[in-house]
Tab-separated table of C-alpha atoms and ligand atoms in Angstrom:
chain	number	residue	atom	x	y	z
A	1002	MET	CA	-18.628	-4.592	4.195
A	1003	GLY	CA	-16.319	-7.152	3.281
A	1004	ILE	CA	-17.018	-10.540	5.889
A	1005	ILE	CA	-15.107	-12.360	7.922
A	1006	ARG	CA	-13.583	-15.465	6.190
A	1007	LYS	CA	-10.541	-18.095	7.629
A	1008	CYS	CA	-8.192	-18.568	5.521
A	1009	GLU	CA	-5.090	-21.325	5.781
A	1010	LEU	CA	-1.551	-20.291	6.061
A	1011	LEU	CA	0.024	-21.945	3.020
A	1012	LYS	CA	3.574	-20.102	3.302
A	1013	LYS	CA	5.900	-17.926	4.978
A	1014	GLU	CA	8.717	-16.210	4.494
A	1015	MET	CA	11.586	-13.942	6.194
A	1016	ILE	CA	12.255	-11.782	3.458
A	1017	THR	CA	14.358	-9.343	5.704
A	1018	ASN	CA	15.163	-8.994	8.807
A	1019	GLY	CA	12.014	-8.194	10.197
A	1020	ILE	CA	9.776	-8.045	6.729
A	1021	TYR	CA	7.772	-11.077	6.182
A	1022	LYS	CA	5.601	-12.242	3.092
A	1023	PHE	CA	2.306	-14.378	4.030
A	1024	SER	CA	0.404	-16.781	1.104
A	1025	ILE	CA	-2.910	-17.214	2.522
A	1026	LYS	CA	-5.913	-19.336	0.057
A	1027	ALA	CA	-8.351	-17.060	-0.436
A	1028	PRO	CA	-10.240	-17.364	-2.814
A	1029	GLU	CA	-13.011	-15.424	-2.492
A	1030	ILE	CA	-10.306	-12.374	-2.045
A	1031	ALA	CA	-8.398	-13.060	-4.418
A	1032	LYS	CA	-11.533	-13.288	-7.029
A	1033	GLU	CA	-12.395	-9.628	-5.266
A	1034	VAL	CA	-10.296	-7.680	-3.880
A	1035	LYS	CA	-8.624	-4.445	-6.733
A	1036	PRO	CA	-6.124	-3.307	-6.166
A	1037	GLY	CA	-5.799	0.003	-2.999
A	1038	GLN	CA	-7.931	-2.164	-0.846
A	1039	PHE	CA	-6.697	-3.867	2.570
A	1040	LEU	CA	-7.499	-6.699	4.647
A	1041	GLU	CA	-8.520	-6.389	8.325
A	1042	ILE	CA	-6.233	-9.417	10.301
A	1043	LYS	CA	-6.946	-10.472	13.389
A	1044	VAL	CA	-3.921	-11.496	14.933
A	1045	SER	CA	-4.156	-13.218	17.887
A	1046	ASP	CA	-7.284	-16.198	19.619
A	1047	THR	CA	-6.655	-14.730	22.751
A	1048	GLY	CA	-8.828	-11.084	22.078
A	1049	GLU	CA	-5.818	-9.048	22.940
A	1050	PRO	CA	-5.111	-7.340	21.201
A	1051	PHE	CA	-8.650	-7.031	20.625
A	1052	LEU	CA	-8.455	-4.618	17.449
A	1053	ARG	CA	-7.478	-6.160	13.879
A	1054	ARG	CA	-4.760	-5.185	12.030
A	1055	PRO	CA	-4.927	-3.491	8.562
A	1056	ILE	CA	-2.759	-5.028	5.758
A	1057	SER	CA	-2.626	-4.263	2.373
A	1058	VAL	CA	-3.168	-7.141	-0.201
A	1059	TYR	CA	-0.007	-7.616	-2.293
A	1060	ASN	CA	-1.234	-9.540	-4.235
A	1061	ALA	CA	-3.278	-11.987	-5.186
A	1062	GLU	CA	-3.920	-15.104	-7.649
A	1063	LYS	CA	-6.136	-17.638	-8.630
A	1064	ASP	CA	-7.032	-18.600	-4.977
A	1065	ILE	CA	-3.723	-17.899	-3.389
A	1066	VAL	CA	-3.623	-14.012	-1.608
A	1067	GLU	CA	-0.369	-12.665	-0.182
A	1068	PHE	CA	0.553	-9.701	2.125
A	1069	ILE	CA	3.454	-8.366	3.682
A	1070	ILE	CA	3.598	-7.235	6.849
A	1071	GLN	CA	6.599	-5.511	9.028
A	1072	VAL	CA	6.871	-5.791	12.802
A	1073	LYS	CA	6.288	-2.948	14.422
A	1074	GLY	CA	4.253	-3.717	17.743
A	1075	LYS	CA	2.177	-6.515	19.402
A	1076	GLY	CA	-0.048	-6.999	16.565
A	1077	THR	CA	2.260	-7.625	13.714
A	1078	GLU	CA	4.762	-9.169	15.883
A	1079	LEU	CA	2.118	-12.022	16.547
A	1080	LEU	CA	1.009	-11.926	12.836
A	1081	SER	CA	4.918	-13.015	12.240
A	1082	LYS	CA	5.161	-15.994	14.358
A	1083	LEU	CA	1.894	-17.802	13.178
A	1084	ASP	CA	1.922	-21.159	11.921
A	1085	ILE	CA	1.656	-22.841	8.758
A	1086	GLY	CA	-1.483	-24.959	8.140
A	1087	LYS	CA	-3.195	-22.184	10.769
A	1088	GLU	CA	-6.139	-20.504	9.926
A	1089	ILE	CA	-6.466	-16.564	10.041
A	1090	ASP	CA	-9.233	-14.335	10.412
A	1091	ILE	CA	-9.269	-12.075	7.772
A	1092	ILE	CA	-12.446	-9.553	7.214
A	1093	GLY	CA	-11.492	-8.260	3.872
A	1094	PRO	CA	-11.423	-7.188	1.288
A	1095	LEU	CA	-11.579	-3.288	2.642
A	1096	GLY	CA	-12.104	-0.568	1.472
A	1097	PHE	CA	-14.307	1.446	-1.651
A	1098	GLY	CA	-11.545	3.871	-2.833
A	1099	THR	CA	-9.545	1.999	-4.681
A	1100	PHE	CA	-6.952	2.949	-7.397
A	1101	LYS	CA	-8.492	3.836	-10.844
A	1102	ILE	CA	-6.876	2.317	-13.288
A	1103	GLN	CA	-7.446	3.984	-16.881
A	1104	ASN	CA	-5.626	3.482	-20.462
A	1105	TYR	CA	-3.303	6.579	-18.859
A	1106	LYS	CA	0.136	6.852	-21.633
A	1107	ASN	CA	2.505	7.420	-18.612
A	1108	VAL	CA	2.050	6.597	-14.988
A	1109	ALA	CA	5.004	7.415	-12.284
A	1110	ILE	CA	3.933	5.095	-9.349
A	1111	VAL	CA	5.305	5.644	-6.129
A	1112	GLY	CA	5.939	4.215	-2.785
A	1113	GLY	CA	7.869	4.537	0.384
A	1114	GLY	CA	8.777	1.660	3.071
A	1115	ILE	CA	5.677	-0.245	3.719
A	1116	GLY	CA	3.273	2.226	1.360
A	1117	ILE	CA	5.288	-0.245	-2.050
A	1118	TYR	CA	3.224	-3.398	-0.997
A	1119	PRO	CA	0.197	-1.877	-2.250
A	1120	LEU	CA	1.244	-0.899	-5.334
A	1121	TYR	CA	2.503	-4.602	-6.507
A	1122	GLN	CA	-1.191	-5.517	-7.596
A	1123	LEU	CA	-1.246	-1.732	-9.319
A	1124	THR	CA	1.331	-1.831	-11.379
A	1125	LYS	CA	0.769	-5.138	-12.355
A	1126	GLU	CA	-2.575	-4.699	-13.371
A	1127	LEU	CA	-1.353	-1.446	-15.095
A	1128	LYS	CA	0.642	-3.145	-17.864
A	1129	GLY	CA	0.501	-3.548	-20.883
A	1130	LYS	CA	-1.603	-0.330	-20.683
A	1131	SER	CA	0.190	2.401	-20.069
A	1132	ASN	CA	4.910	3.039	-19.736
A	1133	LEU	CA	5.298	2.228	-15.794
A	1134	ASN	CA	8.223	4.570	-14.489
A	1135	VAL	CA	8.100	3.362	-11.055
A	1136	TYR	CA	10.278	4.965	-7.949
A	1137	LEU	CA	10.500	3.251	-4.486
A	1138	GLY	CA	11.884	4.430	-1.856
A	1139	PHE	CA	13.727	2.957	1.648
A	1140	ARG	CA	15.141	4.198	4.768
A	1141	ASN	CA	18.050	1.764	4.436
A	1142	LYS	CA	19.454	-1.361	2.457
A	1143	GLU	CA	18.459	-3.734	5.094
A	1144	LEU	CA	14.787	-2.195	4.381
A	1145	VAL	CA	14.443	-2.806	0.698
A	1146	THR	CA	11.506	-4.912	-0.512
A	1147	CYS	CA	10.216	-5.932	-3.518
A	1148	GLU	CA	13.036	-5.039	-6.076
A	1149	LYS	CA	12.681	-8.412	-8.625
A	1150	GLU	CA	9.216	-8.686	-8.456
A	1151	PHE	CA	8.801	-4.806	-9.401
A	1152	GLU	CA	11.704	-5.771	-12.495
A	1153	GLU	CA	9.926	-8.680	-13.606
A	1154	ILE	CA	6.286	-6.800	-13.904
A	1155	GLY	CA	8.276	-4.947	-17.318
A	1156	LEU	CA	9.238	-1.409	-16.435
A	1157	ASN	CA	9.958	1.496	-18.438
A	1158	LYS	CA	12.162	2.762	-15.381
A	1159	LEU	CA	12.235	1.790	-11.832
A	1160	VAL	CA	14.269	3.954	-8.994
A	1161	ILE	CA	15.418	2.271	-5.565
A	1162	THR	CA	16.194	4.997	-3.413
A	1163	THR	CA	17.490	4.905	0.532
A	1164	ASP	CA	17.605	7.896	2.665
A	1165	ASP	CA	21.249	7.221	4.006
A	1166	GLY	CA	22.520	5.854	-0.272
A	1167	SER	CA	22.932	2.772	1.209
A	1168	TYR	CA	22.131	1.146	-1.527
A	1169	LYS	CA	20.865	2.348	-5.381
A	1170	GLU	CA	20.093	5.974	-5.363
A	1171	LYS	CA	20.933	8.063	-2.210
A	1172	GLY	CA	17.954	11.231	-0.827
A	1173	PHE	CA	14.420	11.380	-1.063
A	1174	VAL	CA	12.365	9.341	-3.308
A	1175	THR	CA	9.436	11.913	-4.309
A	1176	ASP	CA	13.247	14.065	-5.490
A	1177	PHE	CA	13.649	11.655	-8.228
A	1178	MET	CA	10.068	11.268	-9.184
A	1179	LYS	CA	9.665	14.755	-9.456
A	1180	LYS	CA	13.273	15.494	-11.424
A	1181	ASP	CA	11.956	13.049	-14.181
A	1182	ILE	CA	8.486	14.525	-14.582
A	1183	GLU	CA	9.257	17.833	-15.064
A	1184	GLU	CA	11.822	16.432	-18.106
A	1185	HIS	CA	9.067	13.702	-19.418
A	1186	MET	CA	5.450	14.927	-17.787
A	1187	VAL	CA	3.110	12.125	-17.074
A	1188	ASP	CA	-0.820	11.573	-17.010
A	1189	MET	CA	-1.322	9.960	-13.250
A	1190	ILE	CA	0.400	9.728	-10.161
A	1191	PHE	CA	-0.314	6.947	-7.557
A	1192	ALA	CA	1.402	7.289	-4.474
A	1193	CYS	CA	1.670	4.721	-0.940
A	1194	GLY	CA	3.751	6.090	2.026
A	1195	PRO	CA	4.470	7.889	5.360
A	1196	LEU	CA	2.557	11.049	5.314
A	1197	ALA	CA	5.155	13.520	4.812
A	1198	MET	CA	6.085	11.610	1.348
A	1199	LEU	CA	2.330	11.569	0.406
A	1200	LYS	CA	2.132	15.113	1.553
A	1201	THR	CA	5.435	15.975	-0.909
A	1202	VAL	CA	3.937	13.720	-3.486
A	1203	ARG	CA	0.126	15.726	-3.473
A	1204	LYS	CA	1.762	19.606	-3.694
A	1205	PHE	CA	3.871	18.641	-6.561
A	1206	ALA	CA	0.697	17.136	-8.300
A	1207	ILE	CA	-1.411	20.392	-7.354
A	1208	GLU	CA	1.077	22.610	-8.601
A	1209	LYS	CA	2.145	20.712	-11.425
A	1210	ASN	CA	-1.800	20.441	-12.218
A	1211	ILE	CA	-1.516	16.029	-12.803
A	1212	PRO	CA	-4.142	13.982	-11.483
A	1213	CYS	CA	-3.308	11.841	-9.046
A	1214	GLN	CA	-4.063	9.201	-6.462
A	1215	ILE	CA	-2.928	8.752	-2.397
A	1216	SER	CA	-4.286	5.687	-0.222
A	1217	LEU	CA	-3.839	6.459	3.172
A	1218	GLU	CA	-2.159	4.551	5.438
A	1219	GLU	CA	-3.743	6.326	8.189
A	1220	ARG	CA	-4.103	4.544	11.647
A	1221	MET	CA	-6.780	2.121	11.867
A	1222	GLY	CA	-9.411	0.998	14.831
A	1223	CYS	CA	-12.340	-0.897	13.726
A	1224	GLY	CA	-11.166	-0.208	9.344
A	1225	ILE	CA	-15.453	-0.496	9.306
A	1226	GLY	CA	-16.303	3.295	10.069
A	1227	ALA	CA	-17.730	2.879	13.248
A	1228	CYS	CA	-15.107	4.510	15.847
A	1229	LEU	CA	-13.449	7.608	13.986
A	1230	GLY	CA	-10.037	6.378	14.607
A	1231	CYS	CA	-8.949	7.318	10.699
A	1232	ALA	CA	-10.895	10.464	10.045
A	1233	VAL	CA	-9.287	13.037	7.376
A	1234	LYS	CA	-10.298	16.313	5.697
A	1235	VAL	CA	-12.374	15.924	3.038
A	1236	ILE	CA	-12.265	19.283	0.439
A	1237	THR	CA	-15.813	20.526	-0.494
A	1238	GLU	CA	-17.240	23.351	-1.883
A	1239	ASN	CA	-17.590	26.001	1.738
A	1240	GLY	CA	-14.450	24.607	3.474
A	1241	PHE	CA	-13.888	21.050	5.017
A	1242	ARG	CA	-15.623	18.351	5.808
A	1243	TYR	CA	-13.946	14.986	7.837
A	1244	GLY	CA	-14.235	11.363	6.488
A	1245	HIS	CA	-13.130	7.354	7.137
A	1246	VAL	CA	-10.094	6.571	5.744
A	1247	CYS	CA	-11.287	3.040	5.952
A	1248	LYS	CA	-14.694	3.931	4.059
A	1249	GLU	CA	-14.247	5.989	1.633
A	1250	GLY	CA	-10.403	5.545	1.399
A	1251	PRO	CA	-7.861	4.483	1.590
A	1252	VAL	CA	-7.413	5.413	-1.921
A	1253	PHE	CA	-8.481	9.431	-2.415
A	1254	ASN	CA	-7.753	11.956	-5.326
A	1255	ALA	CA	-4.745	13.787	-3.515
A	1256	GLN	CA	-6.529	17.160	-4.581
A	1257	ASP	CA	-9.695	16.096	-2.625
A	1258	VAL	CA	-8.176	15.740	1.384
A	1259	ASP	CA	-6.684	18.073	3.434
A	1260	ILE	CA	-3.682	16.267	4.756
B	1750	FAD	C1	-4.830	0.794	4.754
B	1750	FAD	C2	-3.262	-0.410	5.825
B	1750	FAD	C3	-2.698	-0.903	5.040
B	1750	FAD	C4	-1.444	-1.086	5.588
B	1750	FAD	N1	-0.592	-2.008	4.823
B	1750	FAD	C5	0.036	-2.470	5.880
B	1750	FAD	C6	1.423	-3.677	4.654
B	1750	FAD	O1	1.031	-3.870	3.701
B	1750	FAD	N2	1.695	-4.019	5.707
B	1750	FAD	C7	2.512	-3.756	6.848
B	1750	FAD	O2	3.312	-4.075	7.379
B	1750	FAD	N3	2.136	-2.778	7.367
B	1750	FAD	C8	0.681	-2.239	6.509
B	1750	FAD	N4	-0.151	-1.167	7.893
B	1750	FAD	C9	0.570	-0.939	9.196
B	1750	FAD	C10	0.063	-1.088	10.180
B	1750	FAD	O3	-1.304	-1.939	9.943
B	1750	FAD	C11	0.657	-0.976	10.993
B	1750	FAD	O4	2.090	-1.296	11.195
B	1750	FAD	C12	-0.107	-2.357	12.534
B	1750	FAD	O5	-1.320	-2.000	12.506
B	1750	FAD	C13	0.704	-1.995	13.994
B	1750	FAD	O6	-0.041	-2.557	14.839
B	1750	FAD	P1	1.046	-3.129	16.144
B	1750	FAD	O7	0.446	-3.962	16.653
B	1750	FAD	O8	1.701	-4.502	14.974
B	1750	FAD	O9	1.943	-2.047	16.267
B	1750	FAD	P2	1.175	-0.799	17.235
B	1750	FAD	O10	2.149	-1.586	18.233
B	1750	FAD	O11	-0.324	-0.677	16.990
B	1750	FAD	O12	2.317	0.424	16.913
B	1750	FAD	C14	3.675	0.170	16.356
B	1750	FAD	C15	4.796	1.033	16.095
B	1750	FAD	O13	3.958	1.025	14.625
B	1750	FAD	C16	3.169	2.641	14.843
B	1750	FAD	N5	1.714	2.174	13.209
B	1750	FAD	C17	0.438	1.690	13.688
B	1750	FAD	N6	0.091	2.014	12.789
B	1750	FAD	C18	0.839	2.418	11.616
B	1750	FAD	C19	0.335	2.707	10.920
B	1750	FAD	N7	-0.967	2.517	9.897
B	1750	FAD	N8	1.340	3.545	9.606
B	1750	FAD	C20	2.153	3.752	10.329
B	1750	FAD	N9	3.301	3.274	11.267
B	1750	FAD	C21	2.294	2.683	12.112
B	1750	FAD	C22	2.806	2.746	15.438
B	1750	FAD	O14	3.030	4.584	15.953
B	1750	FAD	C23	3.946	2.404	16.572
B	1750	FAD	O15	4.746	3.144	17.095
B	1750	FAD	C24	-1.157	-0.517	7.073
B	1750	FAD	C25	-2.148	-0.027	7.677
B	1750	FAD	C26	-3.206	0.844	7.037
B	1750	FAD	C27	-3.779	1.831	7.704
B	1751	FES	S1	-11.282	2.687	11.467
B	1751	FES	FE1	-13.072	2.676	13.148
B	1751	FES	S2	-14.017	4.260	11.669
B	1751	FES	FE2	-11.902	4.408	10.837
């Protein structure tokens, strides 16, 4: 389990409407974190809301950890208002199931919405080991983030989609990924995004017999295996058992979970 750390907020930037990038001083987290891990962040000093909010690590370099939040409700709203210099109370890095990296020849990395953020560190770590084909999907132009940052990693291919066609390719990101894979096989798919997207990726990977790792950013409570707020069906020889996304995940082999 991760330990509580006080991390100074060094920089906060609104990168598009309602989406903020945070840089915090967190040398231990930066040293330990593996792609796919997340932080449980205390969002207020008053005890309201009581529960910490899980947020993925976007990037870690030297002493600095970056994460990106989209304001959804009270917790993320409070986070977005924190002042520079504030010491943020963070548990992490958390999650035992992380993205597993090997020397794959060709990979597809597919993300949707806020699910693209944990894929950045992963993509950077895969650089030089694999041909990187990255597919990032957003609802519309206003929500497109991190395109330049992914591009600068140096990719074989970057496809940006919007559901409404207001920027780059129109349609579901998974359709573009599937079409490319039909033409050029990959040896691993990595995915993070909304449940509907992950279901599509999982089904395709199983049909095509392609190894696939998915990060399940389910709702979480405690984040440390104590509340059952994040149950997922893990497939067993005799059927299934319930596992915890926060402890065993958030990354699972797609073939091992029933979502
Ligand atoms: C492992 C993990 C990693 C995450 N990483 C990030 C990240 O890098 N950046 C980021 O912006 N968000 C991330 N999230 C989602 C984030 O934790 C939630 O958006 C946040 O907790 C909502 O808190 P809130 O108090 O603002 O909203 P609440 O008041 O709790 O909820 C407001 C709205 O957001 C929806 N919501 C709450 N939790 C989630 C969720 N997990 N997924 C989708 N919708 C949700 C609710 O259904 C509701 O409609 C992650 C979640 C998990 C479990
Ligand atoms: S979030 Fe509490 S058990 Fe997983």
